[in-house]
PDB file of C-alpha atoms in Angstrom:
ATOM      1  CA  ASP A   1      -5.717  45.322  43.612  1.00  0.00           C
ATOM      2  CA  THR A   2      -2.751  44.300  41.450  1.00  0.00           C
ATOM      3  CA  SER A   3      -2.589  44.999  37.732  1.00  0.00           C
ATOM      4  CA  VAL A   4       0.008  44.383  35.045  1.00  0.00           C
ATOM      5  CA  LEU A   5       0.223  47.079  32.372  1.00  0.00           C
ATOM      6  CA  PHE A   6       1.573  45.025  29.485  1.00  0.00           C
ATOM      7  CA  SER A   7       0.980  47.461  26.648  1.00  0.00           C
ATOM      8  CA  VAL A   8       1.761  50.882  28.105  1.00  0.00           C
ATOM      9  CA  ARG A   9       3.304  52.285  24.939  1.00  0.00           C
ATOM     10  CA  VAL A  10       0.358  51.301  22.753  1.00  0.00           C
ATOM     11  CA  ASP A  11      -2.951  51.536  24.599  1.00  0.00           C
ATOM     12  CA  ASN A  12      -2.407  51.000  28.352  1.00  0.00           C
ATOM     13  CA  ARG A  13      -4.018  47.529  28.378  1.00  0.00           C
ATOM     14  CA  ARG A  14      -3.903  45.862  31.768  1.00  0.00           C
ATOM     15  CA  ILE A  15      -4.533  42.505  33.408  1.00  0.00           C
ATOM     16  CA  LYS A  16      -5.623  42.239  37.046  1.00  0.00           C
ATOM     17  CA  ALA A  17      -4.385  39.518  39.368  1.00  0.00           C
ATOM     18  CA  ASP A  18      -7.163  37.533  41.050  1.00  0.00           C
ATOM     19  CA  ILE A  19      -6.048  38.063  44.659  1.00  0.00           C
ATOM     20  CA  LYS A  20      -7.939  35.825  47.070  1.00  0.00           C
ATOM     21  CA  SER A  21      -6.915  37.739  50.175  1.00  0.00           C
ATOM     22  CA  SER A  22      -7.759  40.946  51.936  1.00  0.00           C
ATOM     23  CA  GLY A  23      -5.264  43.425  53.279  1.00  0.00           C
ATOM     24  CA  LEU A  24      -2.780  45.961  52.061  1.00  0.00           C
ATOM     25  CA  ILE A  25      -0.171  45.172  49.452  1.00  0.00           C
ATOM     26  CA  HIS A  26       3.151  46.094  51.070  1.00  0.00           C
ATOM     27  CA  CYS A  27       5.432  45.471  48.109  1.00  0.00           C
ATOM     28  CA  ALA A  28       5.858  43.326  45.008  1.00  0.00           C
ATOM     29  CA  CYS A  29       8.483  42.378  42.449  1.00  0.00           C
ATOM     30  CA  TRP A  30       9.049  40.347  39.309  1.00  0.00           C
ATOM     31  CA  THR A  31      11.501  37.461  39.277  1.00  0.00           C
ATOM     32  CA  LYS A  32      14.551  38.089  37.096  1.00  0.00           C
ATOM     33  CA  ASP A  33      13.224  35.862  34.326  1.00  0.00           C
ATOM     34  CA  GLY A  34      10.087  38.035  34.155  1.00  0.00           C
ATOM     35  CA  THR A  35       7.648  35.137  34.391  1.00  0.00           C
ATOM     36  CA  ARG A  36       6.553  35.371  38.026  1.00  0.00           C
ATOM     37  CA  LEU A  37       5.073  38.245  40.037  1.00  0.00           C
ATOM     38  CA  VAL A  38       5.384  37.971  43.821  1.00  0.00           C
ATOM     39  CA  VAL A  39       3.119  40.197  45.930  1.00  0.00           C
ATOM     40  CA  ALA A  40       3.412  40.678  49.718  1.00  0.00           C
ATOM     41  CA  ILE A  41       0.096  40.982  51.560  1.00  0.00           C
ATOM     42  CA  GLY A  42       0.401  40.929  55.340  1.00  0.00           C
ATOM     43  CA  SER A  43       2.749  38.070  56.226  1.00  0.00           C
ATOM     44  CA  ALA A  44       2.097  36.106  53.029  1.00  0.00           C
ATOM     45  CA  LEU A  45       3.690  36.000  49.601  1.00  0.00           C
ATOM     46  CA  HIS A  46       1.277  35.554  46.703  1.00  0.00           C
ATOM     47  CA  SER A  47       2.858  34.128  43.560  1.00  0.00           C
ATOM     48  CA  TYR A  48       1.475  34.642  40.043  1.00  0.00           C
ATOM     49  CA  ILE A  49       2.673  33.314  36.687  1.00  0.00           C
ATOM     50  CA  TRP A  50       2.692  35.614  33.643  1.00  0.00           C
ATOM     51  CA  ASN A  51       1.785  34.042  30.293  1.00  0.00           C
ATOM     52  CA  ASP A  52       3.091  36.448  27.667  1.00  0.00           C
ATOM     53  CA  ILE A  53       1.339  34.713  24.758  1.00  0.00           C
ATOM     54  CA  GLN A  54      -2.123  34.820  26.363  1.00  0.00           C
ATOM     55  CA  LYS A  55      -1.384  38.040  28.280  1.00  0.00           C
ATOM     56  CA  SER A  56      -2.697  36.451  31.469  1.00  0.00           C
ATOM     57  CA  LEU A  57      -1.670  36.377  35.111  1.00  0.00           C
ATOM     58  CA  VAL A  58      -2.709  33.292  37.107  1.00  0.00           C
ATOM     59  CA  ALA A  59      -1.959  32.068  40.610  1.00  0.00           C
ATOM     60  CA  CYS A  60       0.981  29.672  40.769  1.00  0.00           C
ATOM     61  CA  SER A  61      -0.370  26.105  40.900  1.00  0.00           C
ATOM     62  CA  PHE A  62       2.558  24.774  42.970  1.00  0.00           C
ATOM     63  CA  CYS A  63       2.555  27.313  45.838  1.00  0.00           C
ATOM     64  CA  PRO A  64       0.168  30.231  45.268  1.00  0.00           C
ATOM     65  CA  ILE A  65       0.366  31.566  48.851  1.00  0.00           C
ATOM     66  CA  PHE A  66       3.316  31.188  51.222  1.00  0.00           C
ATOM     67  CA  ASP A  67       3.051  32.540  54.783  1.00  0.00           C
ATOM     68  CA  VAL A  68       6.453  33.685  56.061  1.00  0.00           C
ATOM     69  CA  GLY A  69       5.166  34.220  59.603  1.00  0.00           C
ATOM     70  CA  GLY A  70       6.016  37.912  59.930  1.00  0.00           C
ATOM     71  CA  TYR A  71       5.649  41.351  58.406  1.00  0.00           C
ATOM     72  CA  ILE A  72       7.155  41.684  54.914  1.00  0.00           C
ATOM     73  CA  CYS A  73       8.574  45.115  54.135  1.00  0.00           C
ATOM     74  CA  ALA A  74      10.693  44.362  51.052  1.00  0.00           C
ATOM     75  CA  ILE A  75      11.034  41.844  48.225  1.00  0.00           C
ATOM     76  CA  GLU A  76      13.906  41.612  45.759  1.00  0.00           C
ATOM     77  CA  ALA A  77      14.558  39.226  42.881  1.00  0.00           C
ATOM     78  CA  THR A  78      17.702  37.187  43.564  1.00  0.00           C
ATOM     79  CA  GLY A  79      17.614  34.543  40.852  1.00  0.00           C
ATOM     80  CA  GLU A  80      15.778  33.646  37.690  1.00  0.00           C
ATOM     81  CA  ALA A  81      12.724  32.420  39.624  1.00  0.00           C
ATOM     82  CA  GLN A  82      13.655  33.357  43.208  1.00  0.00           C
ATOM     83  CA  VAL A  83      13.055  36.285  45.535  1.00  0.00           C
ATOM     84  CA  ALA A  84      14.395  37.327  48.936  1.00  0.00           C
ATOM     85  CA  VAL A  85      12.169  38.971  51.533  1.00  0.00           C
ATOM     86  CA  ALA A  86      12.872  41.156  54.541  1.00  0.00           C
TER      87      ALA A  86
END
């Protein structure tokens, strides 16, 4: 289960990501521009787009799931809309 707490200081409102996979979430990070959440589940990266106006989190339409072919133990934002994995 992945949730974004977008109003912690006011009332703890949250939005859940609709993850269409089973397994443990190993790690996750936001891209530097703050618009994309990347979640590692097993050997796959799940990409979600944050819409700040609608306060919604939806799967990326271009590449929602990317299998890297091996265990992912870390993700770090490297560019505005890029991440590196190890």
